[in-house]
CSV table of C-alpha atoms and ligand atoms in Angstrom, one decimal:
chain,number,residue,atom,x,y,z
X,1,MET,CA,-16.5,27.9,69.1
X,2,ASN,CA,-17.9,29.7,72.1
X,3,PRO,CA,-14.7,31.1,73.8
X,4,PHE,CA,-16.0,30.2,77.3
X,5,LYS,CA,-16.7,26.6,76.3
X,6,GLN,CA,-13.2,26.5,74.7
X,7,LYS,CA,-11.6,27.8,77.9
X,8,ARG,CA,-13.6,25.3,80.0
X,9,GLU,CA,-12.5,22.4,77.8
X,10,PHE,CA,-8.9,23.6,77.9
X,11,LEU,CA,-8.9,23.8,81.7
X,12,SER,CA,-10.5,20.4,82.1
X,13,ALA,CA,-7.9,18.9,79.7
X,14,LEU,CA,-5.2,20.6,81.6
X,15,LYS,CA,-6.5,19.3,84.9
X,16,GLU,CA,-6.7,15.8,83.6
X,17,LEU,CA,-3.2,16.0,82.2
X,18,ASN,CA,-1.8,17.3,85.5
X,19,THR,CA,-3.5,14.7,87.6
X,20,THR,CA,-3.1,11.6,85.5
X,21,GLU,CA,0.2,12.1,83.7
X,22,GLN,CA,1.5,15.0,85.8
X,23,LEU,CA,2.2,17.0,82.6
X,24,ILE,CA,2.5,20.7,82.7
X,25,ILE,CA,1.6,22.7,79.6
X,26,CYS,CA,3.8,25.7,78.9
X,27,PRO,CA,1.7,28.8,78.5
X,28,GLU,CA,4.3,30.2,76.1
X,29,CYS,CA,4.9,27.4,73.6
X,30,GLY,CA,2.2,24.8,74.5
X,31,GLN,CA,4.8,22.1,75.1
X,32,LYS,CA,3.9,19.4,77.6
X,33,LEU,CA,6.6,18.6,80.1
X,34,THR,CA,6.6,16.5,83.3
X,35,LYS,CA,7.3,18.1,86.6
X,36,ASP,CA,10.4,16.0,86.8
X,37,GLN,CA,11.7,17.3,83.4
X,38,LEU,CA,11.0,20.9,84.6
X,39,SER,CA,12.6,20.5,87.9
X,40,LYS,CA,15.8,19.2,86.3
X,41,ASN,CA,15.9,22.5,84.3
X,42,LEU,CA,15.2,24.8,87.2
X,43,TYR,CA,11.6,25.1,86.2
X,44,VAL,CA,12.5,26.7,82.8
X,45,CYS,CA,10.8,25.4,79.7
X,46,THR,CA,13.0,24.5,76.6
X,47,CYS,CA,11.4,27.6,75.0
X,48,GLY,CA,12.9,29.8,77.8
X,49,HIS,CA,9.6,30.3,79.7
X,50,HIS,CA,10.5,30.8,83.4
X,51,TYR,CA,7.8,29.3,85.7
X,52,ASN,CA,7.3,30.9,89.1
X,53,VAL,CA,9.2,29.1,91.9
X,54,SER,CA,8.9,29.1,95.6
X,55,ALA,CA,11.2,31.2,97.8
X,56,LYS,CA,12.6,28.0,99.4
X,57,TYR,CA,13.4,26.6,95.9
X,58,ARG,CA,15.0,29.9,94.9
X,59,LEU,CA,17.2,29.9,98.0
X,60,LYS,CA,18.3,26.3,97.4
X,61,THR,CA,19.3,27.0,93.8
X,62,VAL,CA,21.1,30.3,94.5
X,63,LEU,CA,22.9,29.7,97.8
X,64,ASP,CA,25.9,27.5,98.7
X,65,PRO,CA,24.5,24.3,100.3
X,66,LYS,CA,23.7,24.5,104.0
X,67,SER,CA,24.8,28.2,104.2
X,68,PHE,CA,21.3,29.7,104.9
X,69,ARG,CA,20.5,31.2,108.3
X,70,GLU,CA,17.0,32.7,108.6
X,71,ILE,CA,16.5,36.1,110.2
X,72,CYS,CA,13.1,36.9,111.9
X,73,GLY,CA,11.6,33.6,110.8
X,74,GLY,CA,8.9,33.8,113.4
X,75,LEU,CA,7.7,37.3,112.4
X,76,LYS,CA,4.2,37.2,110.9
X,77,GLY,CA,1.4,39.6,110.2
X,78,ASP,CA,-2.1,39.8,111.7
X,79,ASN,CA,-5.2,41.9,111.0
X,80,PRO,CA,-4.3,45.4,112.1
X,81,LEU,CA,-7.4,47.1,110.6
X,82,GLY,CA,-9.9,44.3,111.3
X,83,PHE,CA,-10.4,43.6,107.6
X,84,PRO,CA,-13.2,41.1,107.1
X,85,GLU,CA,-12.0,37.5,106.5
X,86,TYR,CA,-8.3,38.5,106.4
X,87,GLU,CA,-7.3,36.3,109.3
X,88,GLU,CA,-8.9,33.3,107.7
X,89,LYS,CA,-7.2,34.1,104.5
X,90,LEU,CA,-3.8,34.3,106.2
X,91,THR,CA,-4.4,31.0,108.0
X,92,GLN,CA,-5.3,29.4,104.7
X,93,GLN,CA,-2.2,30.8,102.9
X,94,ARG,CA,0.1,29.6,105.7
X,95,LYS,CA,-1.3,26.1,105.4
X,96,LYS,CA,-1.1,26.1,101.6
X,97,THR,CA,2.5,27.4,101.3
X,98,GLY,CA,4.1,26.3,104.6
X,99,LEU,CA,5.3,29.9,105.0
X,100,LYS,CA,4.4,32.4,107.7
X,101,GLU,CA,4.6,35.4,105.3
X,102,ALA,CA,5.3,36.3,101.7
X,103,VAL,CA,9.0,36.8,102.2
X,104,ILE,CA,11.9,34.7,103.6
X,105,THR,CA,14.9,36.7,104.9
X,106,GLY,CA,18.3,35.6,106.1
X,107,THR,CA,22.0,35.3,105.4
X,108,GLY,CA,23.8,32.9,103.2
X,109,LYS,CA,26.8,32.4,101.0
X,110,ILE,CA,26.9,32.6,97.2
X,111,GLU,CA,30.1,31.0,95.8
X,112,GLY,CA,31.8,31.6,99.2
X,113,THR,CA,30.8,35.3,99.7
X,114,LYS,CA,28.4,36.0,102.6
X,115,THR,CA,25.3,38.1,101.9
X,116,VAL,CA,22.0,39.0,103.3
X,117,ILE,CA,19.2,37.7,101.1
X,118,CYS,CA,15.4,38.2,101.0
X,119,VAL,CA,13.2,36.2,98.7
X,120,MET,CA,9.6,37.0,98.1
X,121,ASP,CA,7.1,34.2,97.4
X,122,ASN,CA,4.2,35.1,95.2
X,123,ARG,CA,2.2,32.0,96.1
X,124,PHE,CA,1.5,33.7,99.5
X,125,MET,CA,-1.2,36.4,98.8
X,126,MET,CA,0.5,37.3,95.5
X,127,GLY,CA,3.7,38.2,97.4
X,128,SER,CA,1.9,41.4,98.6
X,129,MET,CA,3.7,43.6,101.1
X,130,GLY,CA,2.0,44.2,104.4
X,131,MET,CA,3.5,45.2,107.7
X,132,ALA,CA,5.2,41.9,108.3
X,133,VAL,CA,6.8,41.7,104.9
X,134,GLY,CA,8.0,45.4,105.2
X,135,GLU,CA,9.3,44.8,108.7
X,136,LYS,CA,11.2,41.6,107.7
X,137,ILE,CA,12.8,43.3,104.7
X,138,THR,CA,13.7,46.4,106.8
X,139,ARG,CA,15.3,44.2,109.6
X,140,ALA,CA,17.2,42.2,107.1
X,141,CYS,CA,18.5,45.4,105.5
X,142,GLU,CA,19.4,46.8,108.9
X,143,TYR,CA,21.3,43.6,109.7
X,144,ALA,CA,23.2,44.0,106.5
X,145,THR,CA,24.1,47.6,107.3
X,146,LYS,CA,25.2,46.7,110.9
X,147,ASN,CA,27.3,43.8,109.7
X,148,LYS,CA,28.6,45.5,106.6
X,149,LEU,CA,27.2,42.8,104.3
X,150,PRO,CA,25.7,43.1,100.8
X,151,LEU,CA,22.0,42.8,100.3
X,152,ILE,CA,20.2,40.8,97.6
X,153,ILE,CA,16.4,40.9,97.3
X,154,PHE,CA,14.5,38.7,94.9
X,155,CYS,CA,11.3,40.6,94.2
X,156,ALA,CA,8.0,39.0,93.2
X,157,SER,CA,4.9,40.9,94.2
X,158,GLY,CA,1.4,42.1,93.3
X,159,GLY,CA,2.2,45.3,95.3
X,160,ALA,CA,1.0,46.6,98.7
X,161,ARG,CA,-1.4,44.4,100.6
X,162,MET,CA,-4.8,46.0,100.4
X,163,GLN,CA,-6.2,44.4,103.5
X,164,GLU,CA,-3.7,46.4,105.6
X,165,GLY,CA,-4.6,49.7,103.9
X,166,ILE,CA,-2.3,52.7,104.6
X,167,LEU,CA,-0.2,50.6,107.0
X,168,SER,CA,1.0,48.6,104.0
X,169,LEU,CA,1.8,51.8,102.1
X,170,PHE,CA,4.0,52.9,105.1
X,171,GLN,CA,6.3,49.9,104.3
X,172,MET,CA,7.3,51.6,101.0
X,173,ALA,CA,8.9,54.5,102.9
X,174,LYS,CA,10.3,52.3,105.6
X,175,THR,CA,12.0,49.8,103.3
X,176,SER,CA,13.3,52.6,101.1
X,177,ALA,CA,14.8,54.4,104.1
X,178,ALA,CA,16.5,51.2,105.2
X,179,VAL,CA,18.0,50.6,101.8
X,180,ALA,CA,19.2,54.2,101.7
X,181,ARG,CA,21.0,53.8,105.0
X,182,HIS,CA,22.6,50.6,103.7
X,183,GLY,CA,23.8,52.5,100.6
X,184,GLU,CA,25.2,55.4,102.7
X,185,GLU,CA,27.6,52.9,104.2
X,186,GLY,CA,28.9,52.1,100.7
X,187,LEU,CA,27.4,48.6,100.7
X,188,LEU,CA,26.1,46.8,97.7
X,189,TYR,CA,22.4,46.1,97.1
X,190,ILE,CA,21.3,43.9,94.2
X,191,SER,CA,17.7,43.8,93.3
X,192,VAL,CA,16.5,40.9,91.2
X,193,LEU,CA,13.1,41.4,89.5
X,194,THR,CA,11.1,38.2,88.8
X,195,HIS,CA,7.7,37.7,87.4
X,196,PRO,CA,5.6,39.6,88.4
X,197,THR,CA,7.0,42.7,90.2
X,198,THR,CA,4.4,45.4,90.5
X,199,GLY,CA,2.8,48.1,92.6
X,200,GLY,CA,4.2,49.3,95.9
X,201,VAL,CA,7.2,46.9,95.7
X,202,THR,CA,8.3,48.3,92.3
X,203,ALA,CA,7.7,51.8,93.7
X,204,SER,CA,10.0,51.1,96.6
X,205,PHE,CA,12.9,48.8,97.3
X,206,ALA,CA,12.7,46.8,94.0
X,207,SER,CA,13.7,49.9,92.0
X,208,LEU,CA,16.5,51.0,94.3
X,209,GLY,CA,19.1,48.4,93.6
X,210,ASP,CA,22.7,49.6,92.9
X,211,ILE,CA,22.4,46.8,90.3
X,212,ILE,CA,19.0,45.7,89.0
X,213,LEU,CA,18.8,42.3,87.4
X,214,ALA,CA,15.7,40.7,85.9
X,215,GLU,CA,14.6,37.2,84.8
X,216,PRO,CA,13.6,37.0,81.1
X,217,LYS,CA,10.2,38.2,80.2
X,218,ALA,CA,9.2,39.1,83.8
X,219,LEU,CA,6.3,41.6,84.1
X,220,ILE,CA,7.7,44.7,85.9
X,221,GLY,CA,5.6,47.8,86.4
X,222,PHE,CA,3.6,49.9,88.8
X,223,ALA,CA,0.0,49.8,87.5
X,224,GLY,CA,-1.2,47.1,85.1
X,225,PRO,CA,-1.2,47.8,81.3
X,226,ARG,CA,-5.0,47.9,81.2
X,227,VAL,CA,-5.2,50.6,83.8
X,228,ILE,CA,-2.5,52.7,82.0
X,229,GLU,CA,-4.3,52.3,78.6
X,230,GLN,CA,-7.6,53.4,80.1
X,231,THR,CA,-5.9,56.4,81.9
X,232,ILE,CA,-3.9,57.8,79.0
X,233,GLY,CA,-6.3,56.7,76.3
X,234,GLN,CA,-3.5,55.2,74.1
X,235,SER,CA,-2.5,51.6,73.3
X,236,LEU,CA,0.9,50.5,74.7
X,237,PRO,CA,3.9,49.4,72.7
X,238,GLU,CA,4.6,45.7,72.2
X,239,GLY,CA,6.4,44.1,75.2
X,240,PHE,CA,5.6,47.0,77.4
X,241,GLN,CA,6.5,46.3,81.1
X,242,ARG,CA,8.5,43.2,80.3
X,243,SER,CA,12.2,42.8,81.3
X,244,GLU,CA,13.5,43.2,77.8
X,245,TYR,CA,11.7,46.5,77.2
X,246,LEU,CA,12.8,47.8,80.5
X,247,MET,CA,16.4,46.8,79.8
X,248,ASP,CA,16.2,48.6,76.4
X,249,HIS,CA,15.0,51.7,78.3
X,250,GLY,CA,17.7,51.7,80.9
X,251,PHE,CA,15.7,50.6,84.0
X,252,VAL,CA,17.2,47.1,84.2
X,253,ASP,CA,21.0,46.5,84.1
X,254,ALA,CA,21.0,42.9,82.9
X,255,ILE,CA,18.6,40.1,82.1
X,256,VAL,CA,19.8,36.9,83.7
X,257,PRO,CA,18.3,33.5,83.0
X,258,ARG,CA,17.7,31.4,86.0
X,259,SER,CA,20.5,28.9,85.0
X,260,ALA,CA,23.1,31.8,85.2
X,261,MET,CA,21.7,33.6,88.2
X,262,ARG,CA,23.9,32.0,90.9
X,263,GLU,CA,27.1,32.5,88.9
X,264,LYS,CA,26.2,36.1,88.1
X,265,LEU,CA,25.4,37.0,91.7
X,266,GLY,CA,28.5,35.2,92.9
X,267,LEU,CA,30.7,37.3,90.5
X,268,LEU,CA,29.0,40.6,91.4
X,269,LEU,CA,29.5,39.9,95.1
X,270,LYS,CA,33.1,39.0,94.6
X,271,LEU,CA,33.8,42.2,92.5
X,272,HIS,CA,32.3,44.3,95.3
X,273,ASP,CA,33.6,42.4,98.3
X,274,ARG,CA,35.3,44.9,100.6
X,275,ARG,CA,36.8,42.4,103.0
X,276,GLY,CA,40.6,42.4,103.1
X,277,ARG,CA,40.8,45.7,101.2
X,278,LYS,CA,42.6,48.6,102.8
A,1,ZN,ZN1,7.6,26.6,76.6
């Protein structure tokens, strides 16, 4: 069959299923599950496929109930370089996601231990890092340094935001410097890599965690596999740039399924909690 026709038919069948029976087809195993079934399982298929989730959902599943306090909730980006149609795009993304920017930052408790937490949301312009995202992460990190708190960042990003050009690339140095100052105070930073973490985010704060965790099978890399293959003129090994491959090669410290994330973070925070120690 013509592959384009096949794809069209698949997409229309998928659309129909999603609208009439609200079934979601797993891209990994092809199983059809209802939204309700998935939500009961933290949006993880029975085959282990982790669906992307929103930043708000992530905060709800990781933090102790009612412990979240947002930092810089009103901070949002504009169009510093006058990039065509960027403002319209931002307005549309804000309407679609209910977010002002691609990251939510704040403080909260995990199993009783207070922490600063940043969660990126890749529904908002692919979770790309522009000036506002970089500024929010930097301020959250500085708040953690000042208040001697640990820092957790859930990364999910397509990289630097191209509409902000060089200004978005500045954020790599700025966030990295903030993370370094936090580390100089002997404070813990845990980076959690979720699908996908790429580009300028991988090349800055995502890779700087004292402890780096990843969700199963997340795509983690700088440039995409096609670009690398074309550049080096070689085919890449199986599973390249996936969490499991990066764990085998020492880049990731542990792969943590979503169902175990809260408990794992709670334990790590407790083990590194300096309060009450002389
Ligand atoms: Zn599945």
